Amino acid sequence: MIPNFYDSTKRYRTWNGALREEFGGKIFKVPIDGGFDCPNRDGTVAHGGCTFCSVSGSGDMILEPNAPLREQFFTEVNFMHKKWRDVSQYIVYFQNFTNTHAPVEILRERYEQVINLNGVVGLSIGTRPDCLPDETIEYLAELNERLYLWVELGLQTTYEETSNLINRAHSYEVYLDAVERLRKHNIRVCTHLINGLPTETPEMMLENCRRMILDSDIQGVKLHLMHLMTQTKMMRDYHEGRLKLMSMEEYVQVICDQLEIIPQDIIIHRLTGDAPRESLIGPMWSLNKWEVLNAIDTELEKRKSYQGKFDIRKSGGTRELC
Protein backbone atom coordinates (compact mmCIF):
# COMPACT_ATOMS: atom_id res chain seq x y z
CA MET A 1 0.00 0.00 0.00
CA ILE A 2 1.37 3.42 -0.99
CA PRO A 3 1.93 5.66 2.06
CA ASN A 4 -0.14 8.83 2.43
CA PHE A 5 2.57 11.44 1.76
CA TYR A 6 1.50 15.07 2.19
CA ASP A 7 2.16 15.69 -1.52
CA SER A 8 -0.31 13.09 -2.76
CA THR A 9 0.91 13.40 -6.36
CA LYS A 10 4.25 11.80 -5.47
CA ARG A 11 5.40 8.42 -4.19
CA TYR A 12 8.03 9.99 -1.97
CA ARG A 13 8.19 12.63 0.77
CA THR A 14 8.88 15.82 -1.15
CA TRP A 15 10.55 18.98 0.12
CA ASN A 16 7.63 21.04 -1.17
CA GLY A 17 5.12 18.83 0.64
CA ALA A 18 7.14 18.88 3.86
CA LEU A 19 7.25 22.69 3.83
CA ARG A 20 3.53 22.94 3.19
CA GLU A 21 2.99 20.58 6.10
CA GLU A 22 5.29 22.67 8.33
CA PHE A 23 4.11 26.17 7.34
CA GLY A 24 0.67 25.65 5.80
CA GLY A 25 1.56 26.97 2.35
CA LYS A 26 4.19 27.33 -0.35
CA ILE A 27 7.62 28.55 0.74
CA PHE A 28 10.37 30.08 -1.40
CA LYS A 29 13.90 28.79 -0.82
CA VAL A 30 15.99 31.81 -1.74
CA PRO A 31 19.61 31.08 -2.80
CA ILE A 32 22.27 33.67 -2.04
CA ASP A 33 26.06 33.89 -2.22
CA GLY A 34 27.46 34.58 1.24
CA GLY A 35 30.93 35.39 -0.04
CA PHE A 36 32.60 32.36 1.54
CA ASP A 37 35.47 30.32 0.14
CA CYS A 38 36.19 26.59 0.49
CA PRO A 39 38.94 24.93 2.59
CA ASN A 40 40.15 22.73 -0.22
CA ARG A 41 40.42 25.70 -2.56
CA ASP A 42 42.20 28.19 -0.31
CA GLY A 43 44.81 25.77 1.03
CA THR A 44 43.29 25.13 4.46
CA VAL A 45 43.08 21.39 3.70
CA ALA A 46 43.91 21.24 -0.02
CA HIS A 47 44.14 23.25 -3.23
CA GLY A 48 42.08 23.25 -6.38
CA GLY A 49 38.69 22.33 -4.92
CA CYS A 50 36.59 19.27 -5.67
CA THR A 51 37.21 18.21 -9.25
CA PHE A 52 33.50 18.52 -10.18
CA CYS A 53 33.13 22.04 -8.76
CA SER A 54 32.64 25.00 -11.08
CA VAL A 55 34.22 28.41 -10.52
CA SER A 56 31.06 29.57 -8.70
CA GLY A 57 31.01 26.62 -6.30
CA SER A 58 27.48 25.36 -7.04
CA GLY A 59 26.12 28.89 -7.21
CA ASP A 60 25.79 29.01 -11.00
CA MET A 61 22.07 29.76 -10.89
CA ILE A 62 22.20 32.68 -8.42
CA LEU A 63 21.06 35.83 -10.22
CA GLU A 64 23.35 38.47 -8.68
CA PRO A 65 26.06 36.68 -6.65
CA ASN A 66 28.22 39.80 -6.30
CA ALA A 67 25.51 42.05 -4.89
CA PRO A 68 25.07 42.80 -1.16
CA LEU A 69 23.21 40.03 0.67
CA ARG A 70 19.94 41.94 1.13
CA GLU A 71 19.96 42.96 -2.52
CA GLN A 72 20.56 39.34 -3.60
CA PHE A 73 17.62 38.25 -1.47
CA PHE A 74 15.16 40.76 -2.91
CA THR A 75 16.34 40.11 -6.49
CA GLU A 76 15.71 36.39 -6.12
CA VAL A 77 12.36 36.90 -4.37
CA ASN A 78 11.11 39.35 -7.02
CA PHE A 79 12.09 36.91 -9.76
CA MET A 80 10.23 34.05 -8.04
CA HIS A 81 7.15 36.24 -7.54
CA LYS A 82 6.77 36.49 -11.30
CA LYS A 83 5.53 32.90 -11.17
CA TRP A 84 4.12 32.59 -7.64
CA ARG A 85 2.66 35.91 -6.53
CA ASP A 86 0.98 34.83 -3.30
CA VAL A 87 4.08 33.48 -1.48
CA SER A 88 5.13 35.52 1.57
CA GLN A 89 7.40 33.16 3.55
CA TYR A 90 11.01 32.42 2.72
CA ILE A 91 13.93 30.17 3.63
CA VAL A 92 17.29 31.82 2.91
CA TYR A 93 19.76 29.35 1.39
CA PHE A 94 23.47 30.09 1.74
CA GLN A 95 24.32 27.88 -1.20
CA ASN A 96 27.69 28.06 -2.88
CA PHE A 97 31.09 27.06 -1.54
CA THR A 98 31.39 26.40 2.22
CA ASN A 99 29.13 28.64 4.27
CA THR A 100 30.63 27.92 7.69
CA HIS A 101 34.24 28.39 6.55
CA ALA A 102 34.89 31.52 8.60
CA PRO A 103 35.12 32.58 12.25
CA VAL A 104 31.78 32.53 14.00
CA GLU A 105 31.77 36.34 14.26
CA ILE A 106 31.72 36.57 10.46
CA LEU A 107 29.02 33.91 10.20
CA ARG A 108 26.88 35.82 12.65
CA GLU A 109 27.36 39.12 10.81
CA ARG A 110 26.37 37.63 7.43
CA TYR A 111 23.52 35.39 8.55
CA GLU A 112 21.92 38.11 10.67
CA GLN A 113 21.73 40.43 7.66
CA VAL A 114 19.04 38.26 6.10
CA ILE A 115 17.32 36.16 8.72
CA ASN A 116 15.50 39.18 10.15
CA LEU A 117 14.13 40.33 6.80
CA ASN A 118 10.36 40.43 6.46
CA GLY A 119 8.90 36.99 5.73
CA VAL A 120 12.05 34.98 6.46
CA VAL A 121 11.05 31.91 8.48
CA GLY A 122 14.05 29.67 7.94
CA LEU A 123 17.70 29.29 7.06
CA SER A 124 19.49 26.57 5.11
CA ILE A 125 23.29 26.46 5.19
CA GLY A 126 25.33 24.50 2.68
CA THR A 127 28.69 23.42 4.09
CA ARG A 128 31.31 20.70 4.50
CA PRO A 129 31.54 18.30 7.45
CA ASP A 130 35.08 19.47 8.23
CA CYS A 131 34.02 23.11 8.71
CA LEU A 132 31.92 22.77 11.84
CA PRO A 133 34.02 23.61 14.91
CA ASP A 134 32.29 23.53 18.28
CA GLU A 135 31.78 27.31 18.47
CA THR A 136 30.05 27.26 15.07
CA ILE A 137 27.74 24.45 16.13
CA GLU A 138 26.91 26.38 19.30
CA TYR A 139 25.84 29.36 17.18
CA LEU A 140 23.84 27.07 14.89
CA ALA A 141 22.13 25.63 17.97
CA GLU A 142 21.17 29.18 18.94
CA LEU A 143 19.74 29.79 15.47
CA ASN A 144 17.87 26.50 15.66
CA GLU A 145 15.94 27.89 18.63
CA ARG A 146 15.05 31.04 16.70
CA LEU A 147 13.92 29.76 13.31
CA TYR A 148 13.54 26.74 11.02
CA LEU A 149 17.12 25.62 10.36
CA TRP A 150 18.74 23.06 8.08
CA VAL A 151 22.44 22.29 7.70
CA GLU A 152 23.18 20.76 4.30
CA LEU A 153 26.31 18.59 4.35
CA GLY A 154 28.10 17.74 1.12
CA LEU A 155 29.08 14.11 1.55
CA GLN A 156 28.89 13.14 -2.17
CA THR A 157 30.30 9.62 -1.63
CA THR A 158 31.05 7.20 1.20
CA TYR A 159 33.95 5.61 -0.67
CA GLU A 160 37.37 6.91 0.36
CA GLU A 161 38.84 5.97 -3.05
CA THR A 162 36.27 8.14 -4.83
CA SER A 163 36.67 10.91 -2.28
CA ASN A 164 40.40 11.00 -2.92
CA LEU A 165 39.87 10.92 -6.68
CA ILE A 166 37.59 13.96 -6.61
CA ASN A 167 39.80 15.80 -4.08
CA ARG A 168 37.12 15.90 -1.41
CA ALA A 169 39.82 16.24 1.29
CA HIS A 170 37.81 14.85 4.20
CA SER A 171 36.94 11.34 5.29
CA TYR A 172 33.63 9.59 5.79
CA GLU A 173 34.39 9.49 9.53
CA VAL A 174 34.57 13.29 9.60
CA TYR A 175 31.09 13.39 8.08
CA LEU A 176 29.70 10.95 10.66
CA ASP A 177 31.19 12.98 13.50
CA ALA A 178 29.71 16.21 12.14
CA VAL A 179 26.21 14.73 11.91
CA GLU A 180 26.46 13.37 15.45
CA ARG A 181 27.51 16.75 16.87
CA LEU A 182 24.76 18.61 14.98
CA ARG A 183 22.10 16.17 16.08
CA LYS A 184 23.03 16.62 19.74
CA HIS A 185 21.40 20.04 19.31
CA ASN A 186 18.47 18.66 17.27
CA ILE A 187 19.70 20.53 14.19
CA ARG A 188 18.16 19.13 11.01
CA VAL A 189 20.70 17.63 8.61
CA CYS A 190 20.29 17.17 4.86
CA THR A 191 23.04 15.10 3.21
CA HIS A 192 24.07 15.50 -0.43
CA LEU A 193 25.07 12.50 -2.55
CA ILE A 194 26.19 12.58 -6.19
CA ASN A 195 25.26 9.74 -8.50
CA GLY A 196 27.62 9.11 -11.40
CA LEU A 197 30.98 10.03 -9.88
CA PRO A 198 34.10 8.61 -11.60
CA THR A 199 34.52 4.80 -11.25
CA GLU A 200 31.32 4.36 -9.21
CA THR A 201 28.85 1.70 -10.40
CA PRO A 202 25.09 1.69 -9.81
CA GLU A 203 25.71 -0.84 -7.03
CA MET A 204 28.14 1.57 -5.36
CA MET A 205 25.63 4.42 -5.69
CA LEU A 206 23.03 2.33 -3.89
CA GLU A 207 25.60 1.40 -1.26
CA ASN A 208 26.39 5.09 -0.71
CA CYS A 209 22.74 5.63 0.12
CA ARG A 210 22.56 2.55 2.33
CA ARG A 211 25.61 3.54 4.39
CA MET A 212 24.45 7.13 4.76
CA ILE A 213 21.07 6.05 6.15
CA LEU A 214 22.33 3.33 8.46
CA ASP A 215 25.33 5.24 9.78
CA SER A 216 23.95 8.76 10.33
CA ASP A 217 20.84 10.34 11.81
CA ILE A 218 19.72 12.56 8.95
CA GLN A 219 16.36 14.20 8.27
CA GLY A 220 16.78 15.00 4.59
CA VAL A 221 18.71 14.01 1.49
CA LYS A 222 19.61 15.57 -1.83
CA LEU A 223 20.38 13.14 -4.63
CA HIS A 224 22.30 14.79 -7.46
CA LEU A 225 23.36 13.82 -10.94
CA MET A 226 27.04 14.24 -11.78
CA HIS A 227 27.06 17.26 -14.11
CA LEU A 228 30.24 17.63 -16.13
CA MET A 229 30.99 21.34 -16.41
CA THR A 230 33.51 23.27 -18.47
CA GLN A 231 36.67 24.49 -16.74
CA THR A 232 36.54 21.78 -14.07
CA LYS A 233 39.25 19.27 -13.21
CA MET A 234 36.70 16.49 -13.73
CA MET A 235 37.31 16.98 -17.44
CA ARG A 236 40.51 14.95 -17.09
CA ASP A 237 38.60 11.96 -15.67
CA TYR A 238 36.17 12.20 -18.58
CA HIS A 239 38.85 12.33 -21.26
CA GLU A 240 40.87 9.53 -19.62
CA GLY A 241 37.84 7.23 -19.35
CA ARG A 242 37.29 7.24 -15.56
CA LEU A 243 34.00 9.13 -15.89
CA LYS A 244 31.11 7.76 -17.90
CA LEU A 245 28.15 10.09 -18.16
CA MET A 246 24.93 8.39 -17.08
CA SER A 247 21.98 7.97 -19.42
CA MET A 248 18.62 9.19 -18.18
CA GLU A 249 17.40 5.60 -18.01
CA GLU A 250 20.36 4.57 -15.83
CA TYR A 251 19.88 7.56 -13.57
CA VAL A 252 16.15 6.96 -13.11
CA GLN A 253 16.78 3.32 -12.18
CA VAL A 254 19.39 4.28 -9.56
CA ILE A 255 17.18 7.00 -8.07
CA CYS A 256 14.23 4.63 -7.74
CA ASP A 257 16.46 1.97 -6.16
CA GLN A 258 17.67 4.57 -3.65
CA LEU A 259 14.18 5.87 -2.89
CA GLU A 260 13.00 2.36 -2.12
CA ILE A 261 15.49 1.97 0.74
CA ILE A 262 15.17 5.50 2.20
CA PRO A 263 12.89 5.60 5.28
CA GLN A 264 9.65 7.51 4.78
CA ASP A 265 10.39 10.08 7.48
CA ILE A 266 13.41 11.40 5.54
CA ILE A 267 12.55 14.39 3.35
CA ILE A 268 13.67 14.19 -0.28
CA HIS A 269 14.96 17.72 -0.92
CA ARG A 270 16.05 17.02 -4.48
CA LEU A 271 16.25 14.21 -7.05
CA THR A 272 18.12 16.01 -9.79
CA GLY A 273 20.09 19.20 -10.18
CA ASP A 274 20.32 22.36 -12.24
CA ALA A 275 23.21 23.43 -14.43
CA PRO A 276 23.58 26.37 -16.82
CA ARG A 277 23.33 25.25 -20.43
CA GLU A 278 26.27 27.36 -21.57
CA SER A 279 28.78 25.58 -19.28
CA LEU A 280 27.30 22.06 -19.21
CA ILE A 281 29.15 19.39 -21.16
CA GLY A 282 26.74 16.65 -20.16
CA PRO A 283 24.53 14.82 -19.64
CA MET A 284 22.48 17.22 -21.76
CA TRP A 285 19.24 15.38 -20.98
CA SER A 286 19.52 16.77 -17.44
CA LEU A 287 18.47 20.18 -18.73
CA ASN A 288 14.93 18.79 -19.10
CA LYS A 289 14.37 18.70 -15.34
CA TRP A 290 10.64 18.00 -15.41
CA GLU A 291 11.10 15.22 -17.94
CA VAL A 292 13.54 13.56 -15.51
CA LEU A 293 11.20 13.95 -12.55
CA ASN A 294 8.28 12.62 -14.57
CA ALA A 295 10.36 9.61 -15.62
CA ILE A 296 11.09 8.87 -11.95
CA ASP A 297 7.36 9.05 -11.15
CA THR A 298 6.59 6.75 -14.08
CA GLU A 299 9.21 4.19 -13.04
CA LEU A 300 7.96 4.12 -9.43
CA GLU A 301 4.42 3.61 -10.70
CA LYS A 302 5.61 0.87 -13.06
CA ARG A 303 7.30 -0.89 -10.15
CA LYS A 304 4.24 -0.33 -7.91
CA SER A 305 6.81 1.14 -5.56
CA TYR A 306 7.45 4.15 -3.33
CA GLN A 307 9.92 5.65 -0.85
CA GLY A 308 10.64 3.23 1.97
CA LYS A 309 9.13 0.13 0.36
CA PHE A 310 12.37 -1.64 1.27
CA ASP A 311 13.21 0.61 4.25
CA ILE A 312 16.85 -0.20 4.97
CA ARG A 313 16.51 0.51 8.69
CA LYS A 314 13.59 -1.89 9.09
CA SER A 315 15.16 -4.60 7.00
CA GLY A 316 18.25 -4.90 9.19
CA GLY A 317 20.56 -3.40 6.61
CA THR A 318 19.57 -5.59 3.68
CA ARG A 319 17.45 -4.63 0.68
CA GLU A 320 14.73 -7.17 1.31
CA LEU A 321 10.98 -6.59 1.25
CA CYS A 322 9.83 -5.47 4.69
PDB file of N, CA, C and O in Angstrom, residues 148-178:
ATOM      1  N   TYR A 148      13.497  28.053  11.655  1.00  0.00           N
ATOM      2  CA  TYR A 148      13.543  26.737  11.018  1.00  0.00           C
ATOM      3  C   TYR A 148      14.887  26.596  10.328  1.00  0.00           C
ATOM      4  O   TYR A 148      15.170  27.275   9.348  1.00  0.00           O
ATOM      5  N   LEU A 149      15.739  25.702  10.824  1.00  0.00           N
ATOM      6  CA  LEU A 149      17.124  25.617  10.360  1.00  0.00           C
ATOM      7  C   LEU A 149      17.441  24.248   9.784  1.00  0.00           C
ATOM      8  O   LEU A 149      17.076  23.218  10.355  1.00  0.00           O
ATOM      9  N   TRP A 150      18.144  24.265   8.659  1.00  0.00           N
ATOM     10  CA  TRP A 150      18.735  23.060   8.077  1.00  0.00           C
ATOM     11  C   TRP A 150      20.224  23.299   7.841  1.00  0.00           C
ATOM     12  O   TRP A 150      20.617  24.387   7.390  1.00  0.00           O
ATOM     13  N   VAL A 151      21.042  22.295   8.114  1.00  0.00           N
ATOM     14  CA  VAL A 151      22.439  22.295   7.700  1.00  0.00           C
ATOM     15  C   VAL A 151      22.572  21.239   6.621  1.00  0.00           C
ATOM     16  O   VAL A 151      22.226  20.071   6.828  1.00  0.00           O
ATOM     17  N   GLU A 152      23.035  21.661   5.448  1.00  0.00           N
ATOM     18  CA  GLU A 152      23.181  20.758   4.304  1.00  0.00           C
ATOM     19  C   GLU A 152      24.649  20.367   4.178  1.00  0.00           C
ATOM     20  O   GLU A 152      25.509  21.225   3.926  1.00  0.00           O
ATOM     21  N   LEU A 153      24.935  19.085   4.358  1.00  0.00           N
ATOM     22  CA  LEU A 153      26.306  18.587   4.347  1.00  0.00           C
ATOM     23  C   LEU A 153      26.619  17.908   3.017  1.00  0.00           C
ATOM     24  O   LEU A 153      25.934  16.957   2.617  1.00  0.00           O
ATOM     25  N   GLY A 154      27.657  18.380   2.354  1.00  0.00           N
ATOM     26  CA  GLY A 154      28.095  17.745   1.119  1.00  0.00           C
ATOM     27  C   GLY A 154      28.945  16.524   1.419  1.00  0.00           C
ATOM     28  O   GLY A 154      30.138  16.646   1.696  1.00  0.00           O
ATOM     29  N   LEU A 155      28.339  15.363   1.389  1.00  0.00           N
ATOM     30  CA  LEU A 155      29.083  14.111   1.553  1.00  0.00           C
ATOM     31  C   LEU A 155      29.564  13.628   0.188  1.00  0.00           C
ATOM     32  O   LEU A 155      30.732  13.314   0.002  1.00  0.00           O
ATOM     33  N   GLN A 156      28.652  13.516  -0.764  1.00  0.00           N
ATOM     34  CA  GLN A 156      28.887  13.140  -2.167  1.00  0.00           C
ATOM     35  C   GLN A 156      29.162  11.656  -2.356  1.00  0.00           C
ATOM     36  O   GLN A 156      28.613  11.044  -3.259  1.00  0.00           O
ATOM     37  N   THR A 157      30.007  11.055  -1.524  1.00  0.00           N
ATOM     38  CA  THR A 157      30.298   9.621  -1.629  1.00  0.00           C
ATOM     39  C   THR A 157      30.767   9.114  -0.276  1.00  0.00           C
ATOM     40  O   THR A 157      31.323   9.875   0.523  1.00  0.00           O
ATOM     41  N   THR A 158      30.535   7.831  -0.024  1.00  0.00           N
ATOM     42  CA  THR A 158      31.048   7.205   1.203  1.00  0.00           C
ATOM     43  C   THR A 158      32.341   6.450   0.944  1.00  0.00           C
ATOM     44  O   THR A 158      32.950   5.925   1.877  1.00  0.00           O
ATOM     45  N   TYR A 159      32.758   6.368  -0.308  1.00  0.00           N
ATOM     46  CA  TYR A 159      33.954   5.606  -0.670  1.00  0.00           C
ATOM     47  C   TYR A 159      35.193   6.497  -0.601  1.00  0.00           C
ATOM     48  O   TYR A 159      35.264   7.523  -1.294  1.00  0.00           O
ATOM     49  N   GLU A 160      36.164   6.103   0.199  1.00  0.00           N
ATOM     50  CA  GLU A 160      37.373   6.905   0.358  1.00  0.00           C
ATOM     51  C   GLU A 160      38.147   7.016  -0.959  1.00  0.00           C
ATOM     52  O   GLU A 160      38.750   8.052  -1.261  1.00  0.00           O
ATOM     53  N   GLU A 161      38.133   5.929  -1.774  1.00  0.00           N
ATOM     54  CA  GLU A 161      38.841   5.971  -3.051  1.00  0.00           C
ATOM     55  C   GLU A 161      38.253   7.049  -3.956  1.00  0.00           C
ATOM     56  O   GLU A 161      38.989   7.803  -4.608  1.00  0.00           O
ATOM     57  N   THR A 162      36.916   7.116  -4.010  1.00  0.00           N
ATOM     58  CA  THR A 162      36.271   8.142  -4.828  1.00  0.00           C
ATOM     59  C   THR A 162      36.529   9.520  -4.250  1.00  0.00           C
ATOM     60  O   THR A 162      36.826  10.475  -4.977  1.00  0.00           O
ATOM     61  N   SER A 163      36.442   9.635  -2.943  1.00  0.00           N
ATOM     62  CA  SER A 163      36.670  10.911  -2.279  1.00  0.00           C
ATOM     63  C   SER A 163      38.053  11.454  -2.601  1.00  0.00           C
ATOM     64  O   SER A 163      38.226  12.654  -2.887  1.00  0.00           O
ATOM     65  N   ASN A 164      39.041  10.578  -2.583  1.00  0.00           N
ATOM     66  CA  ASN A 164      40.396  11.001  -2.920  1.00  0.00           C
ATOM     67  C   ASN A 164      40.499  11.404  -4.387  1.00  0.00           C
ATOM     68  O   ASN A 164      41.176  12.379  -4.739  1.00  0.00           O
ATOM     69  N   LEU A 165      39.817  10.654  -5.246  1.00  0.00           N
ATOM     70  CA  LEU A 165      39.871  10.920  -6.680  1.00  0.00           C
ATOM     71  C   LEU A 165      39.292  12.291  -7.022  1.00  0.00           C
ATOM     72  O   LEU A 165      39.795  12.986  -7.902  1.00  0.00           O
ATOM     73  N   ILE A 166      38.239  12.682  -6.317  1.00  0.00           N
ATOM     74  CA  ILE A 166      37.586  13.961  -6.606  1.00  0.00           C
ATOM     75  C   ILE A 166      38.113  15.088  -5.717  1.00  0.00           C
ATOM     76  O   ILE A 166      37.573  16.191  -5.732  1.00  0.00           O
ATOM     77  N   ASN A 167      39.163  14.795  -4.935  1.00  0.00           N
ATOM     78  CA  ASN A 167      39.803  15.804  -4.080  1.00  0.00           C
ATOM     79  C   ASN A 167      38.839  16.356  -3.027  1.00  0.00           C
ATOM     80  O   ASN A 167      38.811  17.554  -2.743  1.00  0.00           O
ATOM     81  N   ARG A 168      38.076  15.460  -2.421  1.00  0.00           N
ATOM     82  CA  ARG A 168      37.123  15.901  -1.411  1.00  0.00           C
ATOM     83  C   ARG A 168      37.824  16.406  -0.156  1.00  0.00           C
ATOM     84  O   ARG A 168      37.351  17.308   0.524  1.00  0.00           O
ATOM     85  N   ALA A 169      38.941  15.783   0.207  1.00  0.00           N
ATOM     86  CA  ALA A 169      39.818  16.245   1.294  1.00  0.00           C
ATOM     87  C   ALA A 169      39.183  16.160   2.675  1.00  0.00           C
ATOM     88  O   ALA A 169      39.519  16.931   3.559  1.00  0.00           O
ATOM     89  N   HIS A 170      38.244  15.240   2.846  1.00  0.00           N
ATOM     90  CA  HIS A 170      37.807  14.855   4.199  1.00  0.00           C
ATOM     91  C   HIS A 170      37.317  13.420   4.130  1.00  0.00           C
ATOM     92  O   HIS A 170      36.937  12.920   3.071  1.00  0.00           O
ATOM     93  N   SER A 171      37.305  12.753   5.247  1.00  0.00           N
ATOM     94  CA  SER A 171      36.938  11.338   5.293  1.00  0.00           C
ATOM     95  C   SER A 171      35.462  11.152   5.624  1.00  0.00           C
ATOM     96  O   SER A 171      34.779  12.080   6.087  1.00  0.00           O
ATOM     97  N   TYR A 172      34.998   9.951   5.420  1.00  0.00           N
ATOM     98  CA  TYR A 172      33.633   9.589   5.794  1.00  0.00           C
ATOM     99  C   TYR A 172      33.454   9.711   7.303  1.00  0.00           C
ATOM    100  O   TYR A 172      32.395  10.138   7.778  1.00  0.00           O
ATOM    101  N   GLU A 173      34.468   9.385   8.068  1.00  0.00           N
ATOM    102  CA  GLU A 173      34.387   9.489   9.526  1.00  0.00           C
ATOM    103  C   GLU A 173      34.173  10.928   9.972  1.00  0.00           C
ATOM    104  O   GLU A 173      33.460  11.179  10.949  1.00  0.00           O
ATOM    105  N   VAL A 174      34.777  11.872   9.271  1.00  0.00           N
ATOM    106  CA  VAL A 174      34.568  13.287   9.596  1.00  0.00           C
ATOM    107  C   VAL A 174      33.108  13.660   9.390  1.00  0.00           C
ATOM    108  O   VAL A 174      32.511  14.388  10.200  1.00  0.00           O
ATOM    109  N   TYR A 175      32.519  13.158   8.323  1.00  0.00           N
ATOM    110  CA  TYR A 175      31.089  13.390   8.083  1.00  0.00           C
ATOM    111  C   TYR A 175      30.243  12.821   9.214  1.00  0.00           C
ATOM    112  O   TYR A 175      29.351  13.505   9.743  1.00  0.00           O
ATOM    113  N   LEU A 176      30.501  11.585   9.608  1.00  0.00           N
ATOM    114  CA  LEU A 176      29.703  10.946  10.659  1.00  0.00           C
ATOM    115  C   LEU A 176      29.806  11.721  11.967  1.00  0.00           C
ATOM    116  O   LEU A 176      28.812  11.902  12.686  1.00  0.00           O
ATOM    117  N   ASP A 177      30.996  12.202  12.280  1.00  0.00           N
ATOM    118  CA  ASP A 177      31.191  12.975  13.500  1.00  0.00           C
ATOM    119  C   ASP A 177      30.424  14.290  13.442  1.00  0.00           C
ATOM    120  O   ASP A 177      29.814  14.710  14.439  1.00  0.00           O
ATOM    121  N   ALA A 178      30.424  14.945  12.285  1.00  0.00           N
ATOM    122  CA  ALA A 178      29.711  16.213  12.144  1.00  0.00           C
ATOM    123  C   ALA A 178      28.212  16.030  12.347  1.00  0.00           C
ATOM    124  O   ALA A 178      27.564  16.825  13.044  1.00  0.00           O
TER     125      ALA A 178
END
